[in-house]
């Protein structure tokens, strides 16, 4: 199938329909009325801005997220913005179906209404990058810049977003580290079309720096500081934010997610297929995967605290890495880790180790040697050095329990206690985690061949 014919078929399935726009506009008007009445009730001077893909008309069919920013005057103290902004957001949300308070740099409200997720976010009414006080303020400027520069290429952005979703490379959340929607929009604006972005898969990586706002000429000192910082942190791409020279739009993009884009762009250009946009996922048996590899799966199941994924999952990741390091120090080889809201997977090379540990000590005729001699039960000499033998736990579950009980492992502050009380499973997972276990053991998440 020719690429253009195939892309037309994709667009037929992902473009919003007329009824989608009608429903969206009705909800938008209702939300604006709520902002006006609620602001007047609380005596607040607030300007509403719709931001994000719905406002830019780059959203996919069925993508029902509305971002409504409540912009306060620039002279509002930050604490007042947080307090009054949350109060206003709650007041608006009371007239919607339901809501919850979520947390980013400061609290905001996530509400639900007629099938839409509505984020009500307090911010400052910024005019340019110099006004930015909080991380969310830029969203108003992002939306304005895309609307001014997209020039009718909305469907090209939709194709790129759907492609990135299909290859598992989409989402800028800290626990995903993929392409953001805004990054996809910038790349289409910069290179011209979906296919042209794919054709630049190698060029972008080698060029490294993309500067759509021309900041390296307009604000060279600030822009170069951004470039040097991001190069120092070994980021795959540096895309200087066209509305703020201090920021890399691709700061959260990992090498793994860019790698998925790199290989899949190359393969799609060679042989276009609908599978890249609408993948047929086949999940195998995790037990067969274990038998094939001859490795073992250690699973920790725990009850997580009730906090949003943006806060929880980075802590689970830190904890999984901390446990892996401790197991390595105990003599087990950890071949991989994975995690979710309530579990940690550790793939290990074996379940048992020798029941004794041999430790090399200091010179036998030194003061350290005499202390070593006094502290250990079985001691011998090899050359000038002392050695000792110490009994240790051999079974991996006993070792993990000892690590958990000691608390001597790096962990997220809010989940450490929950993990210390985790159930430990060996080569078995409950039904709800069978797919996750297979995806982990087969490395499907980042497989390119």
Tab-separated table of C-alpha atoms in Angstrom:
chain	number	residue	atom	x	y	z
A	1	UNK	CA	0.000	0.000	0.000
A	2	UNK	CA	1.314	3.460	-0.916
A	3	UNK	CA	2.203	5.640	2.066
A	4	UNK	CA	-0.225	8.473	1.235
A	5	UNK	CA	-3.155	6.084	0.753
A	6	UNK	CA	-2.313	4.396	4.051
A	7	UNK	CA	-2.086	7.739	5.896
A	8	UNK	CA	-5.524	8.698	4.555
A	9	UNK	CA	-6.925	5.504	6.064
A	10	UNK	CA	-5.272	6.317	9.392
A	11	UNK	CA	-6.734	9.823	9.413
A	12	UNK	CA	-10.226	8.451	8.766
A	13	UNK	CA	-9.901	6.537	12.035
A	14	UNK	CA	-8.208	9.150	14.238
A	15	UNK	CA	-9.651	12.530	13.171
A	16	UNK	CA	-12.381	13.898	15.449
A	17	UNK	CA	-15.853	13.871	13.923
A	18	UNK	CA	-18.288	16.775	13.671
A	19	UNK	CA	-20.216	15.539	16.710
A	20	UNK	CA	-16.958	15.485	18.708
A	21	UNK	CA	-16.404	19.182	18.038
A	22	UNK	CA	-20.024	19.981	18.856
A	23	UNK	CA	-19.857	18.194	22.200
A	24	UNK	CA	-16.506	19.789	22.986
A	25	UNK	CA	-17.764	23.293	22.266
A	26	UNK	CA	-20.815	22.791	24.478
A	27	UNK	CA	-18.598	21.697	27.369
A	28	UNK	CA	-16.183	24.602	26.776
A	29	UNK	CA	-18.996	27.171	26.912
A	30	UNK	CA	-20.351	25.617	30.106
A	31	UNK	CA	-16.906	25.690	31.724
A	32	UNK	CA	-16.423	29.358	30.781
A	33	UNK	CA	-19.747	30.191	32.431
A	34	UNK	CA	-18.639	28.379	35.590
A	35	UNK	CA	-15.316	30.243	35.664
A	36	UNK	CA	-17.117	33.587	35.312
A	37	UNK	CA	-19.731	32.916	37.995
A	38	UNK	CA	-17.308	31.246	40.419
A	39	UNK	CA	-14.726	34.045	40.037
A	40	UNK	CA	-17.378	36.661	40.746
A	41	UNK	CA	-18.607	34.759	43.812
A	42	UNK	CA	-15.083	34.637	45.244
A	43	UNK	CA	-14.201	38.174	44.164
A	44	UNK	CA	-11.266	37.038	42.016
A	45	UNK	CA	-9.814	38.584	38.869
A	46	UNK	CA	-9.046	35.530	36.760
A	47	UNK	CA	-8.738	35.027	33.021
A	48	UNK	CA	-9.562	31.522	31.653
A	49	UNK	CA	-7.406	29.929	28.953
A	50	UNK	CA	-8.014	26.608	27.232
A	51	UNK	CA	-4.633	25.087	26.414
A	52	UNK	CA	-3.338	21.786	25.084
A	53	UNK	CA	-4.289	19.660	22.103
A	54	UNK	CA	-8.032	20.369	22.213
A	55	UNK	CA	-7.451	24.110	21.897
A	56	UNK	CA	-4.779	23.604	19.196
A	57	UNK	CA	-7.010	21.093	17.348
A	58	UNK	CA	-4.293	18.461	17.280
A	59	UNK	CA	-6.176	15.948	19.447
A	60	UNK	CA	-7.099	12.422	18.401
A	61	UNK	CA	-10.611	11.046	18.277
A	62	UNK	CA	-11.616	9.831	21.725
A	63	UNK	CA	-8.940	11.931	23.466
A	64	UNK	CA	-11.177	13.666	25.991
A	65	UNK	CA	-8.801	15.734	28.095
A	66	UNK	CA	-9.555	19.432	28.590
A	67	UNK	CA	-6.925	21.702	30.142
A	68	UNK	CA	-8.465	24.876	31.531
A	69	UNK	CA	-5.946	27.278	33.025
A	70	UNK	CA	-7.082	29.895	35.538
A	71	UNK	CA	-4.691	32.808	35.024
A	72	UNK	CA	-4.132	35.233	37.905
A	73	UNK	CA	-2.554	38.712	37.542
A	74	UNK	CA	1.248	38.760	37.682
A	75	UNK	CA	1.282	40.794	40.919
A	76	UNK	CA	-0.511	37.975	42.803
A	77	UNK	CA	1.763	36.477	45.520
A	78	UNK	CA	2.533	32.800	44.852
A	79	UNK	CA	0.983	31.571	48.108
A	80	UNK	CA	-2.200	33.489	47.339
A	81	UNK	CA	-2.312	32.022	43.834
A	82	UNK	CA	-2.017	28.517	45.271
A	83	UNK	CA	-4.631	29.061	47.961
A	84	UNK	CA	-7.178	31.102	45.968
A	85	UNK	CA	-6.509	29.130	42.774
A	86	UNK	CA	-7.315	25.822	44.476
A	87	UNK	CA	-10.396	27.344	46.095
A	88	UNK	CA	-11.631	28.588	42.703
A	89	UNK	CA	-10.877	25.273	40.961
A	90	UNK	CA	-12.822	23.371	43.641
A	91	UNK	CA	-15.738	25.780	43.367
A	92	UNK	CA	-15.912	25.227	39.590
A	93	UNK	CA	-15.576	21.449	39.977
A	94	UNK	CA	-18.515	21.278	42.380
A	95	UNK	CA	-20.791	21.837	39.367
A	96	UNK	CA	-19.165	19.012	37.399
A	97	UNK	CA	-19.655	15.256	37.830
A	98	UNK	CA	-16.839	14.606	40.294
A	99	UNK	CA	-13.324	15.804	41.105
A	100	UNK	CA	-10.127	15.178	43.036
A	101	UNK	CA	-7.215	17.335	44.108
A	102	UNK	CA	-3.954	16.479	42.340
A	103	UNK	CA	-0.475	17.841	42.859
A	104	UNK	CA	2.264	19.045	40.533
A	105	UNK	CA	4.361	22.118	41.360
A	106	UNK	CA	1.259	23.316	43.177
A	107	UNK	CA	-2.208	21.816	43.769
A	108	UNK	CA	-4.771	21.699	40.976
A	109	UNK	CA	-8.132	20.017	40.465
A	110	UNK	CA	-8.822	17.097	38.140
A	111	UNK	CA	-12.532	16.926	37.413
A	112	UNK	CA	-14.734	14.758	35.191
A	113	UNK	CA	-17.716	15.921	33.164
A	114	UNK	CA	-19.701	14.201	30.383
A	115	UNK	CA	-16.835	11.829	29.575
A	116	UNK	CA	-14.183	14.563	29.554
A	117	UNK	CA	-11.310	14.792	32.006
A	118	UNK	CA	-11.014	18.467	32.950
A	119	UNK	CA	-7.829	19.743	34.604
A	120	UNK	CA	-8.409	23.083	36.337
A	121	UNK	CA	-4.956	24.594	36.811
A	122	UNK	CA	-4.133	27.916	38.537
A	123	UNK	CA	-1.316	29.854	36.836
A	124	UNK	CA	-0.038	33.355	36.091
A	125	UNK	CA	-1.306	35.407	33.152
A	126	UNK	CA	2.069	35.529	31.400
A	127	UNK	CA	2.891	37.522	28.277
A	128	UNK	CA	6.356	36.099	27.529
A	129	UNK	CA	9.029	33.838	29.032
A	130	UNK	CA	10.315	36.526	31.375
A	131	UNK	CA	6.966	36.485	33.206
A	132	UNK	CA	7.054	32.725	33.889
A	133	UNK	CA	6.904	32.027	37.651
A	134	UNK	CA	5.749	28.383	37.750
A	135	UNK	CA	6.252	25.425	35.417
A	136	UNK	CA	2.633	25.462	34.207
A	137	UNK	CA	2.644	29.110	33.113
A	138	UNK	CA	4.319	28.269	29.806
A	139	UNK	CA	1.312	26.269	28.596
A	140	UNK	CA	-0.540	29.446	27.654
A	141	UNK	CA	2.437	30.556	25.545
A	142	UNK	CA	2.870	27.072	24.037
A	143	UNK	CA	-0.720	27.046	22.803
A	144	UNK	CA	-0.399	30.538	21.351
A	145	UNK	CA	2.865	29.671	19.539
A	146	UNK	CA	1.472	26.472	17.982
A	147	UNK	CA	-1.700	28.236	16.812
A	148	UNK	CA	0.436	30.951	15.190
A	149	UNK	CA	2.823	28.515	13.476
A	150	UNK	CA	0.962	25.285	12.683
A	151	UNK	CA	-0.391	26.667	9.407
A	152	UNK	CA	-3.025	23.981	8.741
A	153	UNK	CA	-0.799	20.983	9.467
A	154	UNK	CA	-3.048	19.709	12.256
A	155	UNK	CA	-3.536	16.310	10.625
A	156	UNK	CA	0.232	15.859	10.249
A	157	UNK	CA	0.519	16.257	14.020
A	158	UNK	CA	-2.286	13.742	14.526
A	159	UNK	CA	-0.444	11.206	12.372
A	160	UNK	CA	2.793	11.712	14.308
A	161	UNK	CA	1.051	11.424	17.681
A	162	UNK	CA	-0.758	8.243	16.662
A	163	UNK	CA	2.463	6.765	15.281
A	164	UNK	CA	4.305	7.547	18.532
A	165	UNK	CA	1.477	6.025	20.572
A	166	UNK	CA	1.460	2.928	18.369
A	167	UNK	CA	5.196	2.314	18.827
A	168	UNK	CA	5.049	3.011	22.595
A	169	UNK	CA	7.116	6.220	22.429
A	170	UNK	CA	4.466	8.799	23.402
A	171	UNK	CA	4.012	10.540	26.737
A	172	UNK	CA	6.320	12.973	28.539
A	173	UNK	CA	5.398	11.875	32.064
A	174	UNK	CA	8.452	11.251	34.230
A	175	UNK	CA	7.605	7.542	34.435
A	176	UNK	CA	7.229	7.240	30.615
A	177	UNK	CA	9.898	9.625	29.249
A	178	UNK	CA	8.576	9.670	25.701
A	179	UNK	CA	7.619	12.384	23.190
A	180	UNK	CA	5.179	15.000	24.447
A	181	UNK	CA	2.326	16.309	22.307
A	182	UNK	CA	3.994	19.726	22.245
A	183	UNK	CA	7.265	18.172	21.009
A	184	UNK	CA	5.351	16.389	18.233
A	185	UNK	CA	3.771	19.720	17.209
A	186	UNK	CA	7.154	21.472	17.170
A	187	UNK	CA	8.725	18.749	14.999
A	188	UNK	CA	5.915	18.958	12.424
A	189	UNK	CA	6.178	22.761	12.360
A	190	UNK	CA	9.970	22.543	12.018
A	191	UNK	CA	10.200	19.818	9.358
A	192	UNK	CA	6.875	20.205	7.541
A	193	UNK	CA	4.974	16.913	7.743
A	194	UNK	CA	4.652	13.535	9.437
A	195	UNK	CA	6.756	11.790	6.788
A	196	UNK	CA	9.430	14.485	6.864
A	197	UNK	CA	9.749	14.113	10.642
A	198	UNK	CA	10.247	10.359	10.187
A	199	UNK	CA	12.829	10.989	7.465
A	200	UNK	CA	14.807	13.107	9.959
A	201	UNK	CA	15.047	10.272	12.535
A	202	UNK	CA	18.835	10.028	12.119
A	203	UNK	CA	19.489	13.673	11.239
A	204	UNK	CA	17.861	14.931	14.462
A	205	UNK	CA	20.013	12.655	16.592
A	206	UNK	CA	23.208	13.802	14.870
A	207	UNK	CA	22.294	17.492	14.733
A	208	UNK	CA	21.354	17.216	18.422
A	209	UNK	CA	20.091	20.814	18.799
A	210	UNK	CA	16.809	22.035	17.287
A	211	UNK	CA	16.062	25.731	17.742
A	212	UNK	CA	12.670	26.582	16.203
A	213	UNK	CA	12.514	29.942	18.021
A	214	UNK	CA	15.955	31.027	16.765
A	215	UNK	CA	17.076	31.666	20.347
A	216	UNK	CA	20.744	30.913	19.600
A	217	UNK	CA	20.773	34.210	17.657
A	218	UNK	CA	18.216	36.176	19.691
A	219	UNK	CA	19.419	35.196	23.194
A	220	UNK	CA	22.736	33.384	22.574
A	221	UNK	CA	24.024	33.466	26.155
A	222	UNK	CA	20.864	31.982	27.710
A	223	UNK	CA	20.275	29.490	24.881
A	224	UNK	CA	23.882	28.220	24.973
A	225	UNK	CA	23.614	27.754	28.725
A	226	UNK	CA	20.571	25.529	28.089
A	227	UNK	CA	22.417	23.576	25.373
A	228	UNK	CA	25.509	22.993	27.532
A	229	UNK	CA	23.409	21.890	30.506
A	230	UNK	CA	21.423	19.376	28.475
A	231	UNK	CA	24.494	18.031	26.661
A	232	UNK	CA	26.076	17.514	30.074
A	233	UNK	CA	23.070	15.431	31.095
A	234	UNK	CA	23.384	13.291	27.926
A	235	UNK	CA	19.924	13.924	26.459
A	236	UNK	CA	19.194	12.408	23.017
A	237	UNK	CA	17.619	15.650	21.744
A	238	UNK	CA	17.797	19.301	22.717
A	239	UNK	CA	14.783	21.205	21.423
A	240	UNK	CA	15.017	24.763	22.731
A	241	UNK	CA	11.489	25.806	23.654
A	242	UNK	CA	10.384	28.376	21.038
A	243	UNK	CA	8.777	30.438	23.814
A	244	UNK	CA	11.512	30.064	26.471
A	245	UNK	CA	15.271	29.797	25.762
A	246	UNK	CA	15.898	28.322	29.229
A	247	UNK	CA	14.023	25.091	28.569
A	248	UNK	CA	14.590	21.879	26.583
A	249	UNK	CA	11.196	20.622	25.386
A	250	UNK	CA	12.731	17.132	25.038
A	251	UNK	CA	14.266	17.128	28.534
A	252	UNK	CA	12.185	14.120	29.629
A	253	UNK	CA	12.754	12.109	26.437
A	254	UNK	CA	14.794	8.982	27.191
A	255	UNK	CA	17.277	7.249	24.910
A	256	UNK	CA	15.043	4.154	24.953
A	257	UNK	CA	11.929	5.985	23.726
A	258	UNK	CA	13.914	7.835	21.070
A	259	UNK	CA	15.376	4.477	20.058
A	260	UNK	CA	11.868	3.121	19.478
A	261	UNK	CA	11.148	6.111	17.245
A	262	UNK	CA	14.523	5.741	15.478
A	263	UNK	CA	14.086	2.118	14.434
A	264	UNK	CA	10.345	2.258	13.752
A	265	UNK	CA	10.654	5.400	11.617
A	266	UNK	CA	13.308	3.641	9.544
A	267	UNK	CA	11.185	0.499	9.166
A	268	UNK	CA	7.989	2.423	8.338
A	269	UNK	CA	9.696	4.400	5.584
A	270	UNK	CA	10.961	1.139	4.084
A	271	UNK	CA	7.631	-0.667	4.398
A	272	UNK	CA	4.558	1.372	5.500
A	273	UNK	CA	1.931	-0.501	7.485
A	274	UNK	CA	-1.154	0.233	9.563
A	275	UNK	CA	0.388	-1.879	12.335
A	276	UNK	CA	2.573	1.041	13.376
A	277	UNK	CA	-0.535	3.068	14.193
A	278	UNK	CA	-2.810	0.251	15.344
A	279	UNK	CA	-0.486	-2.454	16.690
A	280	UNK	CA	-1.751	-5.989	17.187
A	281	UNK	CA	-0.320	-6.888	20.557
A	282	UNK	CA	0.093	-10.591	21.236
A	283	UNK	CA	0.997	-11.502	24.785
A	284	UNK	CA	2.699	-14.790	25.496
A	285	UNK	CA	3.113	-16.845	28.661
A	286	UNK	CA	5.565	-15.452	31.190
A	287	UNK	CA	6.332	-18.961	32.528
A	288	UNK	CA	7.380	-20.107	29.054
A	289	UNK	CA	9.581	-17.008	28.832
A	290	UNK	CA	11.265	-17.958	32.115
A	291	UNK	CA	11.854	-21.521	30.881
A	292	UNK	CA	13.268	-20.227	27.594
A	293	UNK	CA	15.731	-17.953	29.360
A	294	UNK	CA	16.554	-20.130	32.355
A	295	UNK	CA	16.239	-17.104	34.645
A	296	UNK	CA	13.986	-16.359	37.609
A	297	UNK	CA	11.403	-13.709	38.443
A	298	UNK	CA	11.199	-12.146	41.863
A	299	UNK	CA	8.020	-10.106	42.466
A	300	UNK	CA	7.337	-7.746	45.368
A	301	UNK	CA	3.645	-6.927	45.868
A	302	UNK	CA	2.754	-3.996	48.117
A	303	UNK	CA	-0.092	-1.638	48.986
A	304	UNK	CA	0.859	1.777	47.569
A	305	UNK	CA	-0.070	5.097	49.180
A	306	UNK	CA	-2.931	6.984	47.533
A	307	UNK	CA	-0.928	9.496	45.493
A	308	UNK	CA	-0.941	10.322	41.779
A	309	UNK	CA	1.250	8.360	39.345
A	310	UNK	CA	3.488	11.387	38.697
A	311	UNK	CA	4.604	11.240	42.343
A	312	UNK	CA	4.275	7.508	43.007
A	313	UNK	CA	5.959	5.847	40.031
A	314	UNK	CA	9.297	7.696	40.201
A	315	UNK	CA	9.499	6.572	43.840
A	316	UNK	CA	8.767	2.957	42.878
A	317	UNK	CA	11.471	3.164	40.202
A	318	UNK	CA	13.995	4.497	42.728
A	319	UNK	CA	13.071	1.685	45.126
A	320	UNK	CA	13.377	-1.024	42.464
A	321	UNK	CA	16.850	0.242	41.563
A	322	UNK	CA	17.800	0.393	45.249
A	323	UNK	CA	16.746	-3.216	45.831
A	324	UNK	CA	18.564	-4.339	42.682
A	325	UNK	CA	21.774	-2.702	43.914
A	326	UNK	CA	21.509	-4.442	47.296
A	327	UNK	CA	20.882	-7.828	45.683
A	328	UNK	CA	23.936	-7.315	43.475
A	329	UNK	CA	26.005	-6.541	46.581
A	330	UNK	CA	24.697	-9.791	48.093
A	331	UNK	CA	26.054	-11.757	45.122
A	332	UNK	CA	22.955	-12.170	42.905
A	333	UNK	CA	23.014	-10.895	39.326
A	334	UNK	CA	19.984	-8.735	38.537
A	335	UNK	CA	19.272	-8.957	34.799
A	336	UNK	CA	16.477	-6.385	34.701
A	337	UNK	CA	13.863	-4.480	36.681
A	338	UNK	CA	10.328	-3.283	36.055
A	339	UNK	CA	7.629	-1.778	38.226
A	340	UNK	CA	4.078	-0.468	38.482
A	341	UNK	CA	1.815	1.137	41.060
A	342	UNK	CA	1.833	-1.885	43.369
A	343	UNK	CA	4.640	-4.172	42.211
A	344	UNK	CA	8.353	-4.476	41.528
A	345	UNK	CA	9.824	-7.128	39.206
A	346	UNK	CA	13.444	-8.266	39.511
A	347	UNK	CA	14.791	-10.769	36.987
A	348	UNK	CA	17.693	-12.672	38.566
A	349	UNK	CA	20.158	-15.281	37.408
A	350	UNK	CA	19.527	-17.745	40.267
A	351	UNK	CA	17.544	-18.295	43.428
A	352	UNK	CA	20.329	-19.608	45.659
A	353	UNK	CA	23.923	-18.699	46.368
A	354	UNK	CA	26.678	-20.441	48.368
A	355	UNK	CA	25.885	-20.474	52.077
A	356	UNK	CA	29.272	-19.048	52.944
A	357	UNK	CA	30.896	-15.767	51.984
A	358	UNK	CA	34.679	-15.569	51.561
A	359	UNK	CA	36.127	-12.197	52.460
A	360	UNK	CA	39.664	-10.981	51.888
A	361	UNK	CA	41.077	-9.076	54.882
A	362	UNK	CA	44.111	-6.882	55.584
A	363	UNK	CA	47.774	-7.822	56.114
A	364	UNK	CA	48.033	-10.262	58.997
A	365	UNK	CA	50.796	-8.298	60.747
A	366	UNK	CA	48.924	-4.951	60.711
A	367	UNK	CA	46.689	-3.438	63.404
A	368	UNK	CA	43.744	-3.836	60.992
A	369	UNK	CA	44.714	-7.476	60.598
A	370	UNK	CA	44.540	-8.098	64.332
A	371	UNK	CA	41.054	-6.521	64.467
A	372	UNK	CA	39.981	-8.671	61.507
A	373	UNK	CA	41.352	-11.748	63.295
A	374	UNK	CA	39.413	-10.866	66.483
A	375	UNK	CA	36.097	-10.190	64.692
A	376	UNK	CA	35.873	-13.357	62.585
A	377	UNK	CA	35.480	-17.007	63.592
A	378	UNK	CA	37.191	-18.894	60.749
A	379	UNK	CA	40.337	-17.104	59.567
A	380	UNK	CA	43.304	-18.223	57.415
A	381	UNK	CA	46.352	-16.800	55.673
A	382	UNK	CA	46.987	-16.578	51.937
A	383	UNK	CA	50.356	-14.956	51.345
A	384	UNK	CA	50.428	-11.879	53.585
A	385	UNK	CA	46.623	-11.454	53.662
A	386	UNK	CA	44.024	-12.773	56.046
A	387	UNK	CA	40.811	-14.337	54.756
A	388	UNK	CA	37.607	-15.248	56.574
A	389	UNK	CA	34.559	-17.399	55.995
A	390	UNK	CA	31.128	-16.215	57.088
A	391	UNK	CA	27.776	-18.051	56.985
A	392	UNK	CA	25.116	-16.214	54.965
A	393	UNK	CA	21.531	-16.734	53.851
A	394	UNK	CA	21.494	-18.781	50.653
A	395	UNK	CA	17.827	-18.591	49.535
A	396	UNK	CA	17.017	-15.346	47.708
A	397	UNK	CA	13.754	-14.748	49.578
A	398	UNK	CA	15.626	-14.851	52.889
A	399	UNK	CA	18.141	-12.372	51.489
A	400	UNK	CA	15.424	-9.983	50.272
A	401	UNK	CA	13.578	-10.236	53.595
A	402	UNK	CA	16.807	-9.352	55.381
A	403	UNK	CA	17.305	-6.327	53.096
A	404	UNK	CA	13.718	-5.173	53.645
A	405	UNK	CA	13.886	-5.688	57.401
A	406	UNK	CA	17.143	-3.729	57.676
A	407	UNK	CA	15.732	-0.807	55.670
A	408	UNK	CA	19.226	-0.399	54.208
A	409	UNK	CA	18.190	0.238	50.622
A	410	UNK	CA	17.534	3.355	48.581
A	411	UNK	CA	13.779	3.957	48.286
A	412	UNK	CA	11.114	6.572	47.644
A	413	UNK	CA	10.231	8.319	50.887
A	414	UNK	CA	6.468	7.813	50.626
A	415	UNK	CA	6.562	4.128	49.681
A	416	UNK	CA	9.480	2.696	51.645
A	417	UNK	CA	7.312	1.422	54.506
A	418	UNK	CA	4.843	-0.200	52.073
A	419	UNK	CA	7.676	-1.986	50.242
A	420	UNK	CA	9.239	-3.180	53.511
A	421	UNK	CA	5.941	-4.994	54.168
A	422	UNK	CA	5.674	-6.432	50.632
A	423	UNK	CA	4.771	-10.015	49.795
A	424	UNK	CA	7.585	-11.763	47.916
A	425	UNK	CA	6.727	-14.163	45.078
A	426	UNK	CA	9.165	-16.386	43.173
A	427	UNK	CA	8.545	-17.386	39.540
A	428	UNK	CA	4.846	-16.677	39.967
A	429	UNK	CA	2.603	-13.631	39.595
A	430	UNK	CA	-1.153	-13.168	40.176
A	431	UNK	CA	-3.419	-13.178	37.133
A	432	UNK	CA	-3.582	-9.354	37.046
A	433	UNK	CA	0.195	-9.148	36.465
A	434	UNK	CA	0.662	-11.938	33.912
A	435	UNK	CA	0.734	-9.539	30.963
A	436	UNK	CA	3.142	-7.185	32.759
A	437	UNK	CA	5.413	-10.118	33.611
A	438	UNK	CA	5.515	-11.317	29.997
A	439	UNK	CA	6.128	-7.801	28.634
A	440	UNK	CA	8.988	-7.397	31.114
A	441	UNK	CA	10.638	-10.784	30.619
A	442	UNK	CA	10.379	-10.628	26.824
A	443	UNK	CA	11.592	-6.985	26.824
A	444	UNK	CA	8.613	-6.075	24.635
A	445	UNK	CA	8.528	-2.533	26.011
A	446	UNK	CA	11.696	-1.544	24.156
A	447	UNK	CA	12.076	-4.346	21.610
A	448	UNK	CA	12.917	-3.184	18.105
A	449	UNK	CA	13.500	-6.590	16.486
